[in-house]
Amino acid sequence: MIAVACDHTGFDLKGHVLAVLEEMGLPYKDFGTNGHGSVDYPLYARKAAQAVASGECEFGIVLCGTGQGVGITSNKVHGVRCAICSEPYSAKMGREHNDANMLAMGARVVGSELAKMIVRTFLTSEFQGDRHMRRVNQINKLDEQR
Ligand code: RB5
């Protein structure tokens, strides 16, 4: 299950992201928002991040104007490692090296086709473990000490 959330600026891009998930046959839970009316991105990113942190969802995808607001919010939730990406290389490395469990993108930064490519890359890349596990454990330790 993939958690998806956006603010008003990410709403149109969310449609493209959901289309990719459908194309990949991946079930998702849509935490809103569901229109162009102005909302506060932390309220929505938080819901998706908490669904990932609780284990209800394996991965999360969050969208706002820049990706920064929803990404920063998500990374405040215990257990979340959210990669803010505007190209596929970072999405691939975010999974392979950082075991990112959430992806944030900015609808004012990436076009819909690039965003779709980033989503596909993120969801088909796998954590490589080994020396990266040691580093991710160091991140997780910091998270536990908060
Ligand atoms: C909304 O105007 C905008 O601030 C928001 O979508 C996001 O880019 C914040 O990081």
PDB file of C-alpha atoms and ligand atoms in Angstrom:
ATOM      1  CA  MET A   1       0.000   0.000   0.000  1.00  0.00           C
ATOM      2  CA  ILE A   2       1.326   3.431  -0.974  1.00  0.00           C
ATOM      3  CA  ALA A   3       0.325   6.512   1.037  1.00  0.00           C
ATOM      4  CA  VAL A   4      -0.210   9.593  -1.135  1.00  0.00           C
ATOM      5  CA  ALA A   5      -0.856  13.156   0.002  1.00  0.00           C
ATOM      6  CA  CYS A   6      -0.588  16.647  -1.429  1.00  0.00           C
ATOM      7  CA  ASP A   7      -1.495  20.253  -0.821  1.00  0.00           C
ATOM      8  CA  HIS A   8      -3.437  22.391  -3.296  1.00  0.00           C
ATOM      9  CA  THR A   9      -0.353  23.014  -5.457  1.00  0.00           C
ATOM     10  CA  GLY A  10       0.309  19.281  -5.727  1.00  0.00           C
ATOM     11  CA  PHE A  11      -3.276  18.299  -6.461  1.00  0.00           C
ATOM     12  CA  ASP A  12      -2.988  18.124 -10.268  1.00  0.00           C
ATOM     13  CA  LEU A  13       0.311  16.253 -10.070  1.00  0.00           C
ATOM     14  CA  LYS A  14      -1.264  13.779  -7.670  1.00  0.00           C
ATOM     15  CA  GLY A  15      -3.559  12.645 -10.502  1.00  0.00           C
ATOM     16  CA  HIS A  16      -0.503  11.720 -12.568  1.00  0.00           C
ATOM     17  CA  VAL A  17       1.111   9.941  -9.610  1.00  0.00           C
ATOM     18  CA  LEU A  18      -2.036   7.909  -8.954  1.00  0.00           C
ATOM     19  CA  ALA A  19      -2.158   6.969 -12.654  1.00  0.00           C
ATOM     20  CA  VAL A  20       1.378   5.551 -12.364  1.00  0.00           C
ATOM     21  CA  LEU A  21       0.425   3.551  -9.274  1.00  0.00           C
ATOM     22  CA  GLU A  22      -2.583   2.157 -11.114  1.00  0.00           C
ATOM     23  CA  GLU A  23      -0.425   1.330 -14.127  1.00  0.00           C
ATOM     24  CA  MET A  24       2.020  -0.492 -11.796  1.00  0.00           C
ATOM     25  CA  GLY A  25      -0.835  -2.351 -10.094  1.00  0.00           C
ATOM     26  CA  LEU A  26       0.034  -0.877  -6.694  1.00  0.00           C
ATOM     27  CA  PRO A  27      -2.780  -0.148  -4.239  1.00  0.00           C
ATOM     28  CA  TYR A  28      -2.724   3.275  -2.626  1.00  0.00           C
ATOM     29  CA  LYS A  29      -4.396   5.280   0.097  1.00  0.00           C
ATOM     30  CA  ASP A  30      -5.092   8.900  -0.814  1.00  0.00           C
ATOM     31  CA  PHE A  31      -4.879  11.238   2.187  1.00  0.00           C
ATOM     32  CA  GLY A  32      -5.960  14.336   0.234  1.00  0.00           C
ATOM     33  CA  THR A  33      -6.189  17.206  -0.326  1.00  0.00           C
ATOM     34  CA  ASN A  34      -8.792  16.808  -3.022  1.00  0.00           C
ATOM     35  CA  GLY A  35      -9.009  20.159  -4.738  1.00  0.00           C
ATOM     36  CA  HIS A  36      -7.321  23.445  -5.555  1.00  0.00           C
ATOM     37  CA  GLY A  37      -8.467  25.280  -2.443  1.00  0.00           C
ATOM     38  CA  SER A  38      -5.587  26.495  -0.305  1.00  0.00           C
ATOM     39  CA  VAL A  39      -4.639  24.152   2.544  1.00  0.00           C
ATOM     40  CA  ASP A  40      -1.676  23.742   4.882  1.00  0.00           C
ATOM     41  CA  TYR A  41       0.705  21.071   3.589  1.00  0.00           C
ATOM     42  CA  PRO A  42       1.847  19.781   7.037  1.00  0.00           C
ATOM     43  CA  LEU A  43      -1.648  18.514   7.798  1.00  0.00           C
ATOM     44  CA  TYR A  44      -1.648  16.287   4.718  1.00  0.00           C
ATOM     45  CA  ALA A  45       2.002  15.216   4.612  1.00  0.00           C
ATOM     46  CA  ARG A  46       1.712  14.226   8.248  1.00  0.00           C
ATOM     47  CA  LYS A  47      -1.146  11.822   7.535  1.00  0.00           C
ATOM     48  CA  ALA A  48       0.802  10.027   4.800  1.00  0.00           C
ATOM     49  CA  ALA A  49       3.978   9.952   6.909  1.00  0.00           C
ATOM     50  CA  GLN A  50       2.148   8.519   9.904  1.00  0.00           C
ATOM     51  CA  ALA A  51       0.660   5.802   7.700  1.00  0.00           C
ATOM     52  CA  VAL A  52       4.188   4.847   6.612  1.00  0.00           C
ATOM     53  CA  ALA A  53       5.575   5.056  10.149  1.00  0.00           C
ATOM     54  CA  SER A  54       2.797   2.835  11.521  1.00  0.00           C
ATOM     55  CA  GLY A  55       3.387   0.200   8.854  1.00  0.00           C
ATOM     56  CA  GLU A  56      -0.060   0.687   7.345  1.00  0.00           C
ATOM     57  CA  CYS A  57       1.690   1.760   4.134  1.00  0.00           C
ATOM     58  CA  GLU A  58       5.040   0.524   2.832  1.00  0.00           C
ATOM     59  CA  PHE A  59       5.924   3.741   1.011  1.00  0.00           C
ATOM     60  CA  GLY A  60       4.613   7.287   0.807  1.00  0.00           C
ATOM     61  CA  ILE A  61       4.566   9.929  -1.910  1.00  0.00           C
ATOM     62  CA  VAL A  62       3.929  13.553  -0.956  1.00  0.00           C
ATOM     63  CA  LEU A  63       3.542  16.589  -3.192  1.00  0.00           C
ATOM     64  CA  CYS A  64       3.529  20.337  -2.726  1.00  0.00           C
ATOM     65  CA  GLY A  65       4.824  23.310  -4.713  1.00  0.00           C
ATOM     66  CA  THR A  66       8.504  22.641  -4.146  1.00  0.00           C
ATOM     67  CA  GLY A  67       8.489  19.261  -2.403  1.00  0.00           C
ATOM     68  CA  GLN A  68      10.301  20.920   0.489  1.00  0.00           C
ATOM     69  CA  GLY A  69       7.351  21.525   2.801  1.00  0.00           C
ATOM     70  CA  VAL A  70       5.893  18.031   2.560  1.00  0.00           C
ATOM     71  CA  GLY A  71       9.389  16.496   2.637  1.00  0.00           C
ATOM     72  CA  ILE A  72      10.502  18.375   5.740  1.00  0.00           C
ATOM     73  CA  THR A  73       7.206  17.582   7.463  1.00  0.00           C
ATOM     74  CA  SER A  74       7.459  13.884   6.637  1.00  0.00           C
ATOM     75  CA  ASN A  75      11.001  13.692   7.962  1.00  0.00           C
ATOM     76  CA  LYS A  76       9.764  14.910  11.354  1.00  0.00           C
ATOM     77  CA  VAL A  77       7.719  11.733  11.769  1.00  0.00           C
ATOM     78  CA  HIS A  78       9.587   8.989  13.615  1.00  0.00           C
ATOM     79  CA  GLY A  79      10.695   6.209  11.269  1.00  0.00           C
ATOM     80  CA  VAL A  80      10.302   8.183   8.059  1.00  0.00           C
ATOM     81  CA  ARG A  81      13.168   8.778   5.641  1.00  0.00           C
ATOM     82  CA  CYS A  82      11.793  11.037   2.934  1.00  0.00           C
ATOM     83  CA  ALA A  83      13.826  11.822  -0.198  1.00  0.00           C
ATOM     84  CA  ILE A  84      12.986  15.143  -1.863  1.00  0.00           C
ATOM     85  CA  CYS A  85      13.603  14.531  -5.567  1.00  0.00           C
ATOM     86  CA  SER A  86      13.421  16.424  -8.825  1.00  0.00           C
ATOM     87  CA  GLU A  87      15.174  13.835 -11.011  1.00  0.00           C
ATOM     88  CA  PRO A  88      15.326  10.009 -11.134  1.00  0.00           C
ATOM     89  CA  TYR A  89      18.975   9.581 -10.044  1.00  0.00           C
ATOM     90  CA  SER A  90      18.268  10.919  -6.556  1.00  0.00           C
ATOM     91  CA  ALA A  91      15.131   8.784  -6.340  1.00  0.00           C
ATOM     92  CA  LYS A  92      17.146   5.666  -7.202  1.00  0.00           C
ATOM     93  CA  MET A  93      19.953   6.507  -4.781  1.00  0.00           C
ATOM     94  CA  GLY A  94      17.463   7.520  -2.105  1.00  0.00           C
ATOM     95  CA  ARG A  95      16.147   3.969  -2.172  1.00  0.00           C
ATOM     96  CA  GLU A  96      19.449   2.150  -2.778  1.00  0.00           C
ATOM     97  CA  HIS A  97      21.647   4.030  -0.320  1.00  0.00           C
ATOM     98  CA  ASN A  98      19.298   5.722   2.155  1.00  0.00           C
ATOM     99  CA  ASP A  99      16.427   3.222   2.303  1.00  0.00           C
ATOM    100  CA  ALA A 100      14.048   6.137   1.772  1.00  0.00           C
ATOM    101  CA  ASN A 101      10.489   5.111   2.527  1.00  0.00           C
ATOM    102  CA  MET A 102       8.921   8.313   1.256  1.00  0.00           C
ATOM    103  CA  LEU A 103       9.320  10.434  -1.858  1.00  0.00           C
ATOM    104  CA  ALA A 104       8.560  14.163  -2.000  1.00  0.00           C
ATOM    105  CA  MET A 105       8.264  16.149  -5.229  1.00  0.00           C
ATOM    106  CA  GLY A 106       7.408  19.710  -6.145  1.00  0.00           C
ATOM    107  CA  ALA A 107       4.668  20.296  -8.683  1.00  0.00           C
ATOM    108  CA  ARG A 108       6.189  23.703  -9.471  1.00  0.00           C
ATOM    109  CA  VAL A 109       9.572  22.062 -10.035  1.00  0.00           C
ATOM    110  CA  VAL A 110       8.951  18.917 -12.068  1.00  0.00           C
ATOM    111  CA  GLY A 111       6.684  18.368 -15.056  1.00  0.00           C
ATOM    112  CA  SER A 112       4.221  15.502 -15.011  1.00  0.00           C
ATOM    113  CA  GLU A 113       6.261  13.145 -17.228  1.00  0.00           C
ATOM    114  CA  LEU A 114       9.421  13.669 -15.205  1.00  0.00           C
ATOM    115  CA  ALA A 115       7.461  13.143 -11.985  1.00  0.00           C
ATOM    116  CA  LYS A 116       6.070   9.871 -13.330  1.00  0.00           C
ATOM    117  CA  MET A 117       9.575   8.695 -14.199  1.00  0.00           C
ATOM    118  CA  ILE A 118      10.757   9.612 -10.681  1.00  0.00           C
ATOM    119  CA  VAL A 119       7.891   7.635  -9.110  1.00  0.00           C
ATOM    120  CA  ARG A 120       8.580   4.550 -11.247  1.00  0.00           C
ATOM    121  CA  THR A 121      12.293   4.746 -10.436  1.00  0.00           C
ATOM    122  CA  PHE A 122      11.694   5.175  -6.712  1.00  0.00           C
ATOM    123  CA  LEU A 123       9.275   2.251  -6.497  1.00  0.00           C
ATOM    124  CA  THR A 124      11.388  -0.157  -8.542  1.00  0.00           C
ATOM    125  CA  SER A 125      14.719   0.536  -6.812  1.00  0.00           C
ATOM    126  CA  GLU A 126      15.801  -1.511  -3.815  1.00  0.00           C
ATOM    127  CA  PHE A 127      17.844  -0.756  -0.733  1.00  0.00           C
ATOM    128  CA  GLN A 128      21.332  -2.219  -1.123  1.00  0.00           C
ATOM    129  CA  GLY A 129      22.098  -2.850   2.552  1.00  0.00           C
ATOM    130  CA  ASP A 130      25.719  -3.652   3.457  1.00  0.00           C
ATOM    131  CA  ARG A 131      27.672  -0.447   4.291  1.00  0.00           C
ATOM    132  CA  HIS A 132      24.513   1.574   3.646  1.00  0.00           C
ATOM    133  CA  MET A 133      22.735  -0.333   6.412  1.00  0.00           C
ATOM    134  CA  ARG A 134      25.338   0.883   8.908  1.00  0.00           C
ATOM    135  CA  ARG A 135      24.713   4.475   7.839  1.00  0.00           C
ATOM    136  CA  VAL A 136      20.955   4.175   7.842  1.00  0.00           C
ATOM    137  CA  ASN A 137      21.195   2.662  11.338  1.00  0.00           C
ATOM    138  CA  GLN A 138      23.069   5.799  12.391  1.00  0.00           C
ATOM    139  CA  ILE A 139      20.220   7.926  11.029  1.00  0.00           C
ATOM    140  CA  ASN A 140      17.686   5.733  12.816  1.00  0.00           C
ATOM    141  CA  LYS A 141      19.595   6.075  16.069  1.00  0.00           C
ATOM    142  CA  LEU A 142      19.370   9.856  15.839  1.00  0.00           C
ATOM    143  CA  ASP A 143      15.656   9.510  15.141  1.00  0.00           C
ATOM    144  CA  GLU A 144      15.220   7.395  18.291  1.00  0.00           C
ATOM    145  CA  GLN A 145      17.122   9.931  20.419  1.00  0.00           C
ATOM    146  CA  ARG A 146      14.796  12.815  19.508  1.00  0.00           C
TER     147      ARG A 146
HETATM  148  C1  RB5 B   1       2.130  26.757  -1.118  1.00  0.00           C
HETATM  149  O1  RB5 B   1       2.067  28.026  -1.657  1.00  0.00           O
HETATM  150  C2  RB5 B   1       3.567  26.307  -1.017  1.00  0.00           C
HETATM  151  O2  RB5 B   1       4.222  27.025  -0.029  1.00  0.00           O
HETATM  152  C3  RB5 B   1       3.660  24.826  -0.731  1.00  0.00           C
HETATM  153  O3  RB5 B   1       3.028  24.115  -1.741  1.00  0.00           O
HETATM  154  C4  RB5 B   1       5.043  24.222  -0.649  1.00  0.00           C
HETATM  155  O4  RB5 B   1       5.786  24.523  -1.800  1.00  0.00           O
HETATM  156  C5  RB5 B   1       5.776  24.451   0.572  1.00  0.00           C
HETATM  157  O5  RB5 B   1       6.891  23.950   0.764  1.00  0.00           O
END
